[in-house]
mmCIF file of C-alpha atoms in Angstrom:
data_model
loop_
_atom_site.group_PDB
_atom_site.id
_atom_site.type_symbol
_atom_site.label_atom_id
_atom_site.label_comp_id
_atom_site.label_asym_id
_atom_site.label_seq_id
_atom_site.Cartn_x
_atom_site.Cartn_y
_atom_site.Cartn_z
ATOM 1 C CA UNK A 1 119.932 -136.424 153.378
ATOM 2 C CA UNK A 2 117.050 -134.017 152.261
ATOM 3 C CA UNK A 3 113.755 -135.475 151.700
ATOM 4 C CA UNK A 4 111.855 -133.495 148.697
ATOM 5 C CA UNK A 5 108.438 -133.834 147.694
ATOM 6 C CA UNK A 6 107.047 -132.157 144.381
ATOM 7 C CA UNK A 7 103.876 -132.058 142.446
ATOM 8 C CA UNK A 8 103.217 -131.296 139.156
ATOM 9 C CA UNK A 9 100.122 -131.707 136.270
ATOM 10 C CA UNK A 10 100.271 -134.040 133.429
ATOM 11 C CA UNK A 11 97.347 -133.555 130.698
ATOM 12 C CA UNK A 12 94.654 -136.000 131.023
ATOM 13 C CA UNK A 13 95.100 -136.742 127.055
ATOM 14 C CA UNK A 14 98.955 -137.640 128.098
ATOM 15 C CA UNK A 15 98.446 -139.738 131.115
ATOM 16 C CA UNK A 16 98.634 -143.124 129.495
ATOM 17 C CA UNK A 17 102.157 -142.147 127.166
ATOM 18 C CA UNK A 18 103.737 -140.268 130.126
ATOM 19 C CA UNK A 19 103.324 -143.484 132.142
ATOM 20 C CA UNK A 20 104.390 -145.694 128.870
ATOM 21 C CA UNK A 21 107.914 -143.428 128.496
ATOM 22 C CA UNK A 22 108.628 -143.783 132.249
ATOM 23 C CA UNK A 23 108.320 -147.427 131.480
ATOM 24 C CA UNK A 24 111.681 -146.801 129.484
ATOM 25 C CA UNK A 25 113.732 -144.167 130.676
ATOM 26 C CA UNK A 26 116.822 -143.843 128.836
ATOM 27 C CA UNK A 27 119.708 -145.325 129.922
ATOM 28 C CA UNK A 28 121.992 -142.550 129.910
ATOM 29 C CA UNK A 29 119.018 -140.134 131.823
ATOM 30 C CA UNK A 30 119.145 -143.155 134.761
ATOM 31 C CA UNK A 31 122.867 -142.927 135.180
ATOM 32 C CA UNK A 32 122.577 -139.206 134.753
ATOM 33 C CA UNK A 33 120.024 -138.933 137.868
ATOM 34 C CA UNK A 34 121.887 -140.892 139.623
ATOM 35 C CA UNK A 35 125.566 -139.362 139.070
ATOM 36 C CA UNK A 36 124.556 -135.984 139.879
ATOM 37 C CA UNK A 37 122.554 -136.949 143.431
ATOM 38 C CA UNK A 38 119.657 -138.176 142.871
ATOM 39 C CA UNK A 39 118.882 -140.909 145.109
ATOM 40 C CA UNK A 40 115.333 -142.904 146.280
ATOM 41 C CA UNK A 41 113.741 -141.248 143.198
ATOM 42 C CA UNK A 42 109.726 -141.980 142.647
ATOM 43 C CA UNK A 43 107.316 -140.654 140.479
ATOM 44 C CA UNK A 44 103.443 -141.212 140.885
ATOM 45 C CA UNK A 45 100.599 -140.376 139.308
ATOM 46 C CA UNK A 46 97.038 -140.178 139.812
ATOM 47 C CA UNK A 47 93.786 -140.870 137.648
ATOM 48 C CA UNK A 48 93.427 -137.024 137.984
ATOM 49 C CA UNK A 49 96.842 -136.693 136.444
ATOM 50 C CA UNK A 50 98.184 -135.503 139.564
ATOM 51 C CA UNK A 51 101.969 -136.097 139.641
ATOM 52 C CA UNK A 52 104.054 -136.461 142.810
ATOM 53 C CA UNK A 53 107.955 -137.319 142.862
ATOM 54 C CA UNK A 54 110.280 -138.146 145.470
ATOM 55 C CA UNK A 55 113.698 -137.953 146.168
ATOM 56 C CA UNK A 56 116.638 -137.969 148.766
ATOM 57 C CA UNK A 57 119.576 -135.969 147.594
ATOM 58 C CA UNK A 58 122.677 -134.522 149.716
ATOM 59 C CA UNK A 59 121.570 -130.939 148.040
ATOM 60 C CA UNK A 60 118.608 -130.197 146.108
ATOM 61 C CA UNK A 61 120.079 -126.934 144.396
ATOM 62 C CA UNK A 62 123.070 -128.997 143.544
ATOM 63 C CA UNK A 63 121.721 -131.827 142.404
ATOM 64 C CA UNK A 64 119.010 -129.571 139.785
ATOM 65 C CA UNK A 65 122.266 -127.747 138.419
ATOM 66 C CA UNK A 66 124.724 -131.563 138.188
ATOM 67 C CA UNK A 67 121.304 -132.427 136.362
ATOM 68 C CA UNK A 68 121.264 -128.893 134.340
ATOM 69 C CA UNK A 69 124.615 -129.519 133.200
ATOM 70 C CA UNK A 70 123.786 -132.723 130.982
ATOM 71 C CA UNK A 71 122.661 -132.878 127.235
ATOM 72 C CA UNK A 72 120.415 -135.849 128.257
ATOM 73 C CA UNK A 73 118.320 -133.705 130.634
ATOM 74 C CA UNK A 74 118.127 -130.979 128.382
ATOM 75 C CA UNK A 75 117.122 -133.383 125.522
ATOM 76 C CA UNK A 76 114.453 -135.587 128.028
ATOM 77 C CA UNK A 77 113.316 -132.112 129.342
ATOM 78 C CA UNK A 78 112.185 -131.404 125.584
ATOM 79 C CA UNK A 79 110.843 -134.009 124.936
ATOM 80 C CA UNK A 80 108.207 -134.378 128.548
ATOM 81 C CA UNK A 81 107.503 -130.630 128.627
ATOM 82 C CA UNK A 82 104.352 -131.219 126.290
ATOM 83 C CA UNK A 83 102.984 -133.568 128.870
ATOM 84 C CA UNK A 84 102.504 -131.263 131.598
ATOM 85 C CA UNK A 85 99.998 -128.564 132.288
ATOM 86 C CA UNK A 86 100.623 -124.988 132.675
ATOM 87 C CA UNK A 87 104.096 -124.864 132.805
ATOM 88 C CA UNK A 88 106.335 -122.070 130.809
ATOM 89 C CA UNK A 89 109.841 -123.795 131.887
ATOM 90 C CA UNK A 90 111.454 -127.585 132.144
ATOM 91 C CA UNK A 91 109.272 -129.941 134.403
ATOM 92 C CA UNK A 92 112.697 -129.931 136.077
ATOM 93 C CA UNK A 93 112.350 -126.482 136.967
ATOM 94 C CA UNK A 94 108.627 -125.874 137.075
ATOM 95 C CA UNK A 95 107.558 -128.251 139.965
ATOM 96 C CA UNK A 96 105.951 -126.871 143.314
ATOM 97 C CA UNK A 97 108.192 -128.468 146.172
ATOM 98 C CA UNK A 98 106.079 -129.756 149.049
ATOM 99 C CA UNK A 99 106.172 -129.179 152.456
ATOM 100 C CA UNK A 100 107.321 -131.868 155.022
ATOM 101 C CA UNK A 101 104.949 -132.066 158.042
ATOM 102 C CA UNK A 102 105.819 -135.452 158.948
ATOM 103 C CA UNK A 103 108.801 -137.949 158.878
ATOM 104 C CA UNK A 104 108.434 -141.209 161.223
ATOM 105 C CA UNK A 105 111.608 -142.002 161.676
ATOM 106 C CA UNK A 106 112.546 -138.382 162.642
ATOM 107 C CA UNK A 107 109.920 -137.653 165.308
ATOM 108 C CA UNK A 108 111.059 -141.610 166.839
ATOM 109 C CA UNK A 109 114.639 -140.546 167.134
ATOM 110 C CA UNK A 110 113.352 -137.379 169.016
ATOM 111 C CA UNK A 111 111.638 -139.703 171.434
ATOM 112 C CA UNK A 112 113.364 -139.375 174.563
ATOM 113 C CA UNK A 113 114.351 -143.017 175.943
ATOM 114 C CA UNK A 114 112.124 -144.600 177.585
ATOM 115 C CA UNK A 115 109.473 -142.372 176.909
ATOM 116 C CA UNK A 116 105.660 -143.370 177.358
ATOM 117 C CA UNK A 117 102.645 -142.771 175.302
ATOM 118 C CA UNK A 118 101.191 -141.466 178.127
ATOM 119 C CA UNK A 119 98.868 -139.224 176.089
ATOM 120 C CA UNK A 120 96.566 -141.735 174.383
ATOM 121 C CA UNK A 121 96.634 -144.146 177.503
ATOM 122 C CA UNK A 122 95.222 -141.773 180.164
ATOM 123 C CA UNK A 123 91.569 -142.237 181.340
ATOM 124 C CA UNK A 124 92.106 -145.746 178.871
ATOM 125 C CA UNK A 125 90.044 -148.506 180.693
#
């Protein structure tokens, strides 16, 4: 499953409708997200109106273009684009992916068994 990160800018005028319409997503954008891979999905935002969302999906491309293909995404697309700052395409399209740096679970599996934290213990006392 990929892990993707994304930020984006909402106007600071906007901050308290964008969080009132994702209060009530339409029904038929929810099964839509989740029919075409969309899985895990999070959106949060900040008192700057810093946006961050979150998602695990089998294929990111894929799941942008099962997405693509609907009249509701095209319609909700519309209708959020105002909200956002600088952006001359969808919000769908527009947002800078993140890098991962960190995952817990994947540097634990790594481990090898049995292995000590012998790096923060030495010279401990």
């Amino acid at each position: 499953m990929e892990r993707v990160c994304f930020r984006l800018q909402i106007k600071q005028d906007r901050l308290a409708e964008y969080t009132r319409r994702h209060a009530e997503v339409w029904p038929d954008m929810l099964r839509a997200l989740q029919a075409t891979g969309w899985h895990n999905y999070s959106l949060f935002l900040g008192e700057d109106g810093l946006l961050i969302g979150y998602l695990e999906t089998e294929d990111l491309t894929a799941a942008r273009a099962g997405m693509e293909s609907t009249a509701v995404n095209a319609r909700w697309q519309a209708e959020m684009a105002p909200f956002f700052e600088d952006l001359d395409v969808p919000p769908d399209q527009g947002f800078l992916r993140l890098t991962e740096v960190f995952h817990l679970e994947d540097q634990i599996a790594a481990l090898p068994a049995g292995a000590a934290d012998d790096r923060h213990t030495a010279g401990a006392g």
